[in-house]
Short mmCIF file of C-alpha atoms in Angstrom, two decimals:
data_model
loop_
_atom_site.label_atom_id
_atom_site.label_comp_id
_atom_site.label_asym_id
_atom_site.label_seq_id
_atom_site.Cartn_x
_atom_site.Cartn_y
_atom_site.Cartn_z
CA MET A 1 88.66 83.35 80.52
CA SER A 2 87.33 80.50 82.72
CA THR A 3 86.84 77.06 81.34
CA GLU A 4 84.24 76.39 84.13
CA SER A 5 80.86 75.10 83.24
CA PRO A 6 77.89 77.09 84.23
CA TYR A 7 75.96 75.85 87.41
CA ASP A 8 72.73 76.76 89.12
CA PRO A 9 73.50 79.45 91.55
CA GLU A 10 70.74 78.92 93.69
CA LEU A 11 71.51 75.39 94.23
CA MET A 12 75.22 76.33 94.88
CA ALA A 13 74.09 78.55 97.61
CA ALA A 14 71.93 76.07 99.25
CA VAL A 15 74.65 73.29 99.06
CA THR A 16 77.07 75.86 100.57
CA ASP A 17 74.73 76.87 103.30
CA LEU A 18 74.06 73.21 104.27
CA GLY A 19 77.70 72.41 104.20
CA ASP A 20 78.29 75.48 106.50
CA ALA A 21 75.49 74.31 108.67
CA LEU A 22 76.92 70.57 109.15
CA ARG A 23 80.37 72.08 109.70
CA GLU A 24 79.11 74.13 112.68
CA LEU A 25 77.18 70.94 113.88
CA LEU A 26 80.35 68.89 113.83
CA GLY A 27 82.21 71.65 115.71
CA ALA A 28 79.43 71.74 118.11
CA SER A 29 79.15 67.94 118.66
CA VAL A 30 82.83 67.67 119.67
CA ARG A 31 82.68 70.29 122.29
CA THR A 32 79.29 69.73 123.73
CA THR A 33 79.00 68.82 127.53
CA VAL A 34 75.12 68.19 127.44
CA GLY A 35 73.82 64.87 128.87
CA ALA A 36 72.77 61.62 127.46
CA GLY A 37 69.18 62.69 127.05
CA GLU A 38 70.05 65.78 125.01
CA LEU A 39 72.49 63.90 123.03
CA ALA A 40 69.73 61.26 122.27
CA ALA A 41 67.37 64.17 120.96
CA ALA A 42 70.27 65.58 118.85
CA ALA A 43 70.85 62.21 117.26
CA ALA A 44 67.06 61.93 116.50
CA GLY A 45 67.08 65.44 114.95
CA ALA A 46 70.30 64.58 112.75
CA ARG A 47 68.27 61.44 111.65
CA ALA A 48 65.08 63.37 110.73
CA VAL A 49 67.50 65.53 108.44
CA SER A 50 69.26 62.57 107.04
CA ALA A 51 65.77 61.12 106.08
CA ARG A 52 65.10 64.41 104.32
CA LEU A 53 68.18 64.45 102.20
CA ALA A 54 67.73 60.75 101.41
CA ALA A 55 64.52 61.28 99.66
CA SER A 56 66.39 61.68 96.50
CA THR A 57 70.14 60.48 95.95
CA ARG A 58 72.66 60.10 93.06
CA HIS A 59 74.38 56.85 92.02
CA ARG A 60 78.08 56.90 93.19
CA ASP A 61 79.34 56.87 89.84
CA GLN A 62 77.31 59.94 88.81
CA LEU A 63 78.98 63.24 89.64
CA PRO A 64 76.92 65.93 91.66
CA SER A 65 75.21 68.36 89.29
CA LEU A 66 77.41 71.35 90.76
CA ASP A 67 80.56 69.50 89.94
CA ASP A 68 82.74 70.28 86.95
CA PRO A 69 85.46 67.50 86.64
CA VAL A 70 87.45 69.30 84.11
CA ALA A 71 87.57 72.51 86.11
CA PHE A 72 87.93 70.48 89.23
CA ARG A 73 84.95 71.91 90.86
CA ARG A 74 84.20 69.11 93.43
CA VAL A 75 81.54 70.39 95.87
CA TYR A 76 81.74 67.43 98.17
CA SER A 77 85.61 67.15 98.26
CA PRO A 78 86.77 66.37 101.84
CA VAL A 79 89.27 69.19 101.74
CA THR A 80 87.83 72.04 99.28
CA GLY A 81 84.12 70.86 99.16
CA VAL A 82 81.75 73.88 100.07
CA GLY A 83 79.25 71.05 100.65
CA SER A 84 81.41 68.82 102.62
CA ALA A 85 81.29 68.94 106.54
CA ILE A 86 84.68 67.06 106.54
CA ALA A 87 86.36 69.95 104.76
CA PRO A 88 87.38 73.15 106.60
CA PRO A 89 86.96 73.84 103.39
CA LEU A 90 90.17 74.96 101.93
CA ARG A 91 89.72 77.76 99.47
CA ILE A 92 92.87 77.20 97.14
CA ARG A 93 94.02 80.24 95.03
CA ARG A 94 96.56 80.50 92.32
CA GLU A 95 99.34 82.94 93.12
CA ARG A 96 100.69 85.45 90.66
CA ALA A 97 104.29 84.14 91.14
CA GLY A 98 103.10 80.59 90.60
CA GLY A 99 101.94 77.96 92.99
CA VAL A 100 98.90 77.89 95.27
CA VAL A 101 98.06 79.25 98.65
CA ALA A 102 95.08 78.83 101.02
CA GLU A 103 94.07 79.95 104.68
CA ALA A 104 92.22 78.01 107.22
CA THR A 105 91.71 78.12 110.85
CA LEU A 106 90.93 74.63 112.22
CA GLY A 107 89.08 73.65 115.19
CA SER A 108 88.73 70.93 117.70
CA GLN A 109 87.18 68.46 115.34
CA TYR A 110 90.70 68.15 113.77
CA GLU A 111 92.45 67.41 116.97
CA GLY A 112 95.28 64.88 117.36
CA PRO A 113 97.43 65.47 120.40
CA PRO A 114 95.47 67.74 122.89
CA GLY A 115 95.46 71.33 121.39
CA PHE A 116 97.20 70.55 118.08
CA LEU A 117 96.09 69.47 114.70
CA HIS A 118 96.14 65.76 113.78
CA GLY A 119 99.38 64.87 111.92
CA GLY A 120 97.24 62.96 109.55
CA VAL A 121 94.85 66.04 108.78
CA SER A 122 98.08 67.85 107.89
CA GLY A 123 98.67 65.06 105.41
CA LEU A 124 95.08 65.23 104.20
CA LEU A 125 95.18 69.02 103.53
CA MET A 126 98.65 68.93 101.90
CA ASP A 127 97.79 66.05 99.59
CA GLN A 128 95.03 68.46 98.13
CA LEU A 129 97.26 71.58 98.06
CA LEU A 130 100.10 69.67 96.15
CA GLY A 131 97.69 68.24 93.83
CA ALA A 132 96.03 71.75 93.17
CA ALA A 133 99.69 73.16 92.48
CA ALA A 134 100.12 70.59 89.77
CA MET A 135 96.65 71.49 88.38
CA SER A 136 97.52 75.15 88.50
CA ALA A 137 100.54 74.18 86.07
CA ASP A 138 98.05 72.36 84.02
CA ARG A 139 99.53 69.01 85.25
CA TRP A 140 96.65 67.00 86.65
CA GLY A 141 97.65 63.76 88.31
CA MET A 142 96.99 61.38 91.09
CA THR A 143 98.99 61.04 94.13
CA ALA A 144 101.96 58.60 93.73
CA HIS A 145 104.01 59.54 96.61
CA LEU A 146 103.47 62.00 99.64
CA GLU A 147 105.98 62.70 102.26
CA LEU A 148 105.60 65.08 105.16
CA ASP A 149 108.31 66.37 107.96
CA TYR A 150 106.65 67.57 111.06
CA ARG A 151 108.66 70.37 112.31
CA ALA A 152 106.52 71.53 115.10
CA PRO A 153 102.93 70.81 116.38
CA VAL A 154 100.44 72.80 114.37
CA PRO A 155 98.05 74.76 116.67
CA LEU A 156 94.41 74.83 116.59
CA ASP A 157 92.17 77.68 116.47
CA THR A 158 94.83 79.87 114.84
CA PRO A 159 95.10 81.32 111.45
CA LEU A 160 97.13 79.01 109.19
CA LEU A 161 98.75 79.49 105.75
CA PHE A 162 99.08 76.52 103.43
CA ARG A 163 101.38 76.92 100.13
CA ALA A 164 102.63 74.74 97.55
CA GLY A 165 104.45 74.87 94.08
CA VAL A 166 105.73 72.67 91.47
CA SER A 167 109.38 72.01 91.86
CA ALA A 168 110.00 69.70 88.99
CA THR A 169 108.37 67.94 85.93
CA SER A 170 109.34 64.85 84.21
CA GLY A 171 107.02 63.20 81.56
CA ARG A 172 103.81 62.29 83.41
CA ARG A 173 105.19 63.03 86.73
CA THR A 174 105.17 66.30 88.69
CA THR A 175 106.95 66.94 91.79
CA ILE A 176 105.52 69.44 94.23
CA ALA A 177 106.74 71.10 97.64
CA GLY A 178 104.58 72.83 100.22
CA THR A 179 104.43 74.07 103.65
CA ILE A 180 102.05 74.69 106.75
CA ALA A 181 102.85 77.81 108.79
CA ARG A 182 101.11 80.11 111.25
CA ALA A 183 99.68 83.03 109.11
CA ASP A 184 101.59 85.39 111.41
CA ARG A 185 104.75 83.45 110.92
CA ALA A 186 104.59 82.64 107.49
CA ASP A 187 108.37 82.24 107.08
CA ARG A 188 108.54 79.28 109.54
CA ALA A 189 107.37 76.06 108.30
CA LEU A 190 105.52 73.91 110.84
CA VAL A 191 105.03 71.13 108.37
CA GLU A 192 107.04 70.62 105.20
CA ALA A 193 105.54 68.31 102.35
CA ARG A 194 106.62 66.93 99.09
CA GLY A 195 104.56 64.91 96.60
CA GLU A 196 104.84 63.09 93.30
CA PHE A 197 101.65 63.22 91.24
CA VAL A 198 101.35 61.18 88.01
CA THR A 199 98.88 61.48 85.26
CA PRO A 200 97.61 58.05 84.51
CA ARG A 201 98.27 56.68 80.93
CA ASP A 202 94.99 56.44 78.69
CA GLU A 203 94.31 52.85 79.34
CA LEU A 204 94.41 53.29 83.05
CA MET A 205 92.29 56.29 82.80
CA ASP A 206 89.72 54.20 81.10
CA SER A 207 90.01 51.36 83.67
CA TYR A 208 89.62 53.79 86.62
CA PHE A 209 87.01 56.30 85.29
CA GLY A 210 85.28 54.53 82.52
CA SER A 211 81.96 54.33 84.34
CA ILE A 212 81.87 58.00 85.69
CA THR A 213 79.26 60.38 84.16
CA ASP A 214 78.06 63.90 84.99
CA ALA A 215 74.69 64.53 86.27
CA ALA A 216 73.30 64.44 82.56
CA GLY A 217 74.66 60.88 82.24
CA ARG A 218 77.51 61.88 79.92
CA HIS A 219 81.01 60.23 80.53
CA ALA A 220 83.06 62.69 82.79
CA PRO A 221 86.61 61.61 83.70
CA PRO A 222 88.74 63.86 85.66
CA GLY A 223 89.99 66.69 83.81
CA ARG A 224 93.12 66.51 81.84
CA GLY A 225 91.44 69.18 79.64
CA ALA A 226 91.67 71.82 82.32
CA THR A 227 93.45 74.88 81.10
CA ASP A 228 92.58 77.71 83.39
CA ALA A 229 93.63 76.99 87.13
CA THR A 230 91.42 80.20 88.31
CA ALA A 231 88.65 77.50 88.38
CA LEU A 232 90.60 76.27 91.58
CA ASP A 233 88.61 78.88 93.42
CA PRO A 234 85.56 80.58 91.76
CA ASP A 235 86.10 83.89 93.48
CA ALA A 236 89.84 84.23 92.71
CA MET B 1 94.53 43.87 132.87
CA SER B 2 93.42 47.23 131.40
CA THR B 3 94.96 50.59 132.66
CA GLU B 4 91.75 52.40 131.31
CA SER B 5 89.95 54.71 133.59
CA PRO B 6 86.13 54.03 134.18
CA TYR B 7 83.67 56.14 132.11
CA ASP B 8 79.77 56.52 132.19
CA PRO B 9 78.44 53.99 129.88
CA GLU B 10 75.09 55.74 129.29
CA LEU B 11 77.08 58.98 128.13
CA MET B 12 79.41 56.66 126.08
CA ALA B 13 76.46 55.09 124.39
CA ALA B 14 74.63 58.56 123.74
CA VAL B 15 78.14 59.92 122.22
CA THR B 16 78.35 56.78 120.09
CA ASP B 17 74.90 57.02 118.72
CA LEU B 18 75.34 60.87 117.83
CA GLY B 19 78.49 60.01 116.15
CA ASP B 20 76.67 57.43 114.09
CA ALA B 21 73.81 59.60 113.50
CA LEU B 22 76.05 62.43 112.29
CA ARG B 23 78.15 60.08 110.05
CA GLU B 24 74.87 59.08 108.43
CA LEU B 25 74.04 62.62 107.87
CA LEU B 26 77.35 63.39 106.19
CA GLY B 27 77.02 60.53 103.90
CA ALA B 28 73.45 61.45 103.05
CA SER B 29 74.63 65.18 102.38
CA VAL B 30 77.06 64.28 99.68
CA ARG B 31 74.77 62.08 97.83
CA THR B 32 71.39 63.88 97.94
CA THR B 33 69.95 65.49 95.03
CA VAL B 34 66.96 67.28 96.64
CA GLY B 35 66.27 70.70 95.61
CA ALA B 36 67.50 73.92 97.23
CA GLY B 37 64.25 74.39 99.27
CA GLU B 38 64.87 71.06 101.01
CA LEU B 39 68.52 71.72 101.40
CA ALA B 40 67.55 75.01 103.12
CA ALA B 41 65.09 73.01 105.47
CA ALA B 42 67.96 70.53 106.15
CA ALA B 43 70.37 73.29 106.85
CA ALA B 44 67.74 74.77 109.46
CA GLY B 45 67.29 71.46 110.96
CA ALA B 46 71.03 70.94 111.42
CA ARG B 47 71.28 74.42 113.16
CA ALA B 48 68.54 73.47 115.53
CA VAL B 49 70.60 70.61 116.66
CA SER B 50 73.75 72.43 116.89
CA ALA B 51 72.09 74.97 119.21
CA ARG B 52 70.72 72.22 121.48
CA LEU B 53 74.61 70.82 121.63
CA ALA B 54 75.79 74.50 122.14
CA ALA B 55 73.81 74.78 125.24
CA SER B 56 76.79 73.53 127.39
CA THR B 57 80.39 73.22 126.15
CA ARG B 58 83.93 72.55 127.37
CA HIS B 59 86.95 74.58 126.95
CA ARG B 60 89.17 73.48 124.34
CA ASP B 61 91.99 72.84 126.95
CA GLN B 62 89.89 70.49 128.68
CA LEU B 63 89.35 66.93 127.43
CA PRO B 64 85.94 65.34 127.16
CA SER B 65 84.95 63.55 130.20
CA LEU B 66 84.89 60.28 128.28
CA ASP B 67 88.48 60.50 127.30
CA ASP B 68 91.38 58.82 128.85
CA PRO B 69 94.82 60.48 127.70
CA VAL B 70 96.72 57.66 129.33
CA ALA B 71 94.89 54.84 127.69
CA PHE B 72 94.51 57.00 124.48
CA ARG B 73 90.66 56.72 124.62
CA ARG B 74 89.78 59.82 122.57
CA VAL B 75 86.14 59.73 121.74
CA TYR B 76 86.35 62.70 119.20
CA SER B 77 89.57 61.79 117.25
CA PRO B 78 88.95 62.39 113.75
CA VAL B 79 90.08 58.89 112.87
CA THR B 80 89.18 56.65 115.68
CA GLY B 81 86.58 58.82 117.70
CA VAL B 82 83.09 57.18 118.04
CA GLY B 83 81.66 60.48 118.55
CA SER B 84 83.48 62.03 115.40
CA ALA B 85 81.52 62.38 112.12
CA ILE B 86 84.84 62.99 110.53
CA ALA B 87 86.14 59.44 111.55
CA PRO B 88 84.81 56.34 109.72
CA PRO B 89 85.68 55.39 112.91
CA LEU B 90 88.65 53.16 112.60
CA ARG B 91 88.49 50.38 115.26
CA ILE B 92 92.19 49.83 115.72
CA ARG B 93 92.93 46.30 117.31
CA ARG B 94 96.15 44.88 118.56
CA GLU B 95 97.29 41.57 116.80
CA ARG B 96 98.41 38.55 118.61
CA ALA B 97 101.86 38.44 116.39
CA GLY B 98 102.49 42.25 117.23
CA GLY B 99 101.29 45.29 115.26
CA VAL B 100 97.81 46.61 114.89
CA VAL B 101 94.87 46.03 112.24
CA ALA B 102 91.85 47.84 111.42
CA GLU B 103 89.07 47.20 108.90
CA ALA B 104 86.80 50.01 107.33
CA THR B 105 84.41 50.43 104.36
CA LEU B 106 84.57 54.12 103.19
CA GLY B 107 81.91 55.85 101.48
CA SER B 108 81.57 58.89 98.98
CA GLN B 109 82.19 61.50 101.80
CA TYR B 110 86.03 60.53 101.54
CA GLU B 111 86.31 60.63 97.67
CA GLY B 112 89.33 62.16 95.92
CA PRO B 113 89.26 61.12 92.17
CA PRO B 114 85.70 59.85 91.15
CA GLY B 115 85.04 56.36 92.73
CA PHE B 116 88.32 56.24 94.76
CA LEU B 117 89.54 57.24 98.31
CA HIS B 118 91.02 60.91 98.54
CA GLY B 119 94.80 60.39 98.52
CA GLY B 120 95.15 62.52 101.63
CA VAL B 121 92.48 60.51 103.55
CA SER B 122 94.75 57.29 103.03
CA GLY B 123 97.62 59.56 104.86
CA LEU B 124 95.13 60.61 107.51
CA LEU B 125 94.17 57.04 108.42
CA MET B 126 97.58 55.72 108.12
CA ASP B 127 99.12 58.40 110.38
CA GLN B 128 96.81 57.24 113.14
CA LEU B 129 97.47 53.65 112.50
CA LEU B 130 101.27 54.09 112.61
CA GLY B 131 100.81 56.03 115.76
CA ALA B 132 98.52 53.12 117.19
CA ALA B 133 101.29 50.72 116.48
CA ALA B 134 103.93 52.49 118.11
CA MET B 135 101.64 52.95 121.24
CA SER B 136 100.80 49.05 121.07
CA ALA B 137 104.71 48.67 121.59
CA ASP B 138 104.53 51.11 124.62
CA ARG B 139 106.24 53.92 122.49
CA TRP B 140 103.90 56.82 122.33
CA GLY B 141 105.31 59.68 120.18
CA MET B 142 104.13 62.38 117.80
CA THR B 143 104.44 62.26 114.05
CA ALA B 144 107.83 63.41 112.97
CA HIS B 145 107.79 62.02 109.40
CA LEU B 146 105.08 60.43 107.43
CA GLU B 147 105.70 58.95 103.86
CA LEU B 148 103.12 57.10 101.68
CA ASP B 149 103.70 55.37 98.29
CA TYR B 150 100.47 54.94 96.27
CA ARG B 151 100.71 51.76 94.30
CA ALA B 152 96.87 51.70 93.01
CA PRO B 153 93.84 53.63 93.72
CA VAL B 154 91.83 52.56 96.86
CA PRO B 155 88.20 51.90 95.91
CA LEU B 156 85.31 53.40 97.88
CA ASP B 157 82.36 51.32 99.39
CA THR B 158 84.83 48.16 99.53
CA PRO B 159 85.97 46.38 102.76
CA LEU B 160 89.55 47.48 103.28
CA LEU B 161 92.20 46.23 105.75
CA PHE B 162 94.73 48.57 107.48
CA ARG B 163 97.82 47.05 109.11
CA ALA B 164 100.92 48.55 110.70
CA GLY B 165 103.80 47.25 112.77
CA VAL B 166 107.04 48.81 114.47
CA SER B 167 110.08 48.10 112.14
CA ALA B 168 112.72 49.92 114.37
CA THR B 169 113.24 51.84 117.45
CA SER B 170 116.08 54.14 118.53
CA GLY B 171 115.99 56.32 121.63
CA ARG B 172 112.84 58.52 121.57
CA ARG B 173 112.29 57.55 117.88
CA THR B 174 110.00 54.63 116.57
CA THR B 175 109.84 53.78 112.98
CA ILE B 176 106.49 52.03 111.68
CA ALA B 177 105.50 50.67 108.48
CA GLY B 178 101.86 49.86 107.36
CA THR B 179 99.78 49.19 104.35
CA ILE B 180 96.14 49.68 103.05
CA ALA B 181 94.84 46.67 101.13
CA ARG B 182 91.46 45.36 99.86
CA ALA B 183 90.13 42.98 102.67
CA ASP B 184 89.59 40.29 99.93
CA ARG B 185 93.27 40.80 98.40
CA ALA B 186 95.12 41.43 101.69
CA ASP B 187 98.51 40.55 100.14
CA ARG B 188 98.35 43.28 97.69
CA ALA B 189 99.08 46.63 99.32
CA LEU B 190 97.44 49.44 97.57
CA VAL B 191 99.17 52.01 99.78
CA GLU B 192 102.44 51.61 101.67
CA ALA B 193 103.23 53.84 104.62
CA ARG B 194 106.10 54.33 106.66
CA GLY B 195 106.37 56.94 109.60
CA GLU B 196 108.63 58.15 112.46
CA PHE B 197 107.20 59.03 115.63
CA VAL B 198 109.04 60.78 118.44
CA THR B 199 108.26 61.03 122.13
CA PRO B 200 109.00 64.64 123.03
CA ARG B 201 111.42 65.40 125.59
CA ASP B 202 109.98 66.42 129.16
CA GLU B 203 110.38 70.21 128.62
CA LEU B 204 108.67 70.03 125.33
CA MET B 205 105.69 68.02 126.62
CA ASP B 206 105.43 70.68 129.30
CA SER B 207 105.49 73.37 126.62
CA TYR B 208 102.86 71.62 124.45
CA PHE B 209 100.65 70.17 126.90
CA GLY B 210 100.97 72.21 130.09
CA SER B 211 97.43 73.65 130.01
CA ILE B 212 95.58 70.41 129.20
CA THR B 213 93.42 69.01 131.80
CA ASP B 214 90.86 66.31 132.22
CA ALA B 215 87.09 66.88 132.79
CA ALA B 216 87.68 67.21 136.60
CA GLY B 217 90.48 69.91 136.04
CA ARG B 218 93.41 67.79 136.80
CA HIS B 219 96.44 68.21 134.46
CA ALA B 220 96.16 65.30 131.95
CA PRO B 221 98.97 65.53 129.30
CA PRO B 222 98.87 62.60 126.77
CA GLY B 223 99.83 59.16 127.94
CA ARG B 224 103.43 58.14 128.12
CA GLY B 225 102.08 56.10 131.23
CA ALA B 226 100.22 53.70 128.89
CA THR B 227 101.18 50.25 129.53
CA ASP B 228 98.23 48.35 128.01
CA ALA B 229 97.48 48.66 124.29
CA THR B 230 94.16 46.65 124.50
CA ALA B 231 92.93 50.02 125.39
CA LEU B 232 93.12 50.93 121.73
CA ASP B 233 89.92 49.31 121.34
CA PRO B 234 87.68 48.75 124.46
CA ASP B 235 86.03 45.77 122.68
CA ALA B 236 89.29 43.91 121.77
#
């Protein structure tokens, strides 16, 4: 049984499609070799699209109408958001044996050293994956510590496998470990990550999230009420 | 004296302008509340721009013509690239007293917990900053270890200050420490980072970067020849 709130499926499809289109555009923008005149025309085209989107906007304290802070559905997350062009997006699923898993193939827009994933992008993705592993164990928290060991460079344009699972809990603190590997060499970790996530005390929750509302204007702090981590991926 | 190679200033201006336009578009895309019909029109507009850019592209082993791998000018870096819509972009400058510094104000597209920076984005940006600090000491390396302590949440839409400096060196290994703080409370670290960067041995350099060329087709591995870190920011 899912605790997810209902959402407008037509709007979700449109946000997802725009996210896909913007992701393609970012990919094209870092590989293009067209000249300055064509780049200027592309910039003008992008600004016309921006103007269309800016016709109606939300306040930054108001969550998108498609979000569900309790079920952690965040459509503009820079890692998992279907509507975020920064996000691959990672589709994080709960594993039967415990922990979470995701697959992704990352292109040139995430490049660090030529041909390889930016080391910081590994950190970005693993922070989300470790946090999702905590949530999958009903232990939502904010990152208190993140640590990564880079065993070998992570190749671009190659199917990758991301895994994470809770290794220890203590009070409000959850310790999680995870790895990045090539999908065809899942046993060999290219990156090993460890994180500590802490559920803030009530007074800190109020201080951090006191002004956050959902699209209807109701107070909507992030979800310590989450009880069903299948919401990590609506399709799972 | 700069070791930077010359580049086409008109092309650089056009790539920078398109980067700005795409960054604005990403910002607009995560704050819009227009309906499904308008989102569909925006997606069609974005795909028309992509098609224009895809008319001519580089192979992924070939660096962009504006890049200078020796001077570490990477126009599509997901952290510092003027042409990357993922990047804020961070403009990293060398400090007189040693180390590097950058300022940025980060919007909703980088959100983690509502109202705050995604913990993984802190990791993404600090990885680059620590690496730049190593380069500023003429010690290029790849990330071997990255570690972050999150002391307090980092606010969005708030001027931030990023600092890093080399704390120790040993053979091919460079240890760097850095912080993220609000620009108006520079003494109070919200995030503390430490990293170890390692310059690969020659045989690993060949194995990692043997196929990388510049836009003219010449072999162009990343730059252990860098001797002038003012190239970290062409304007510095």
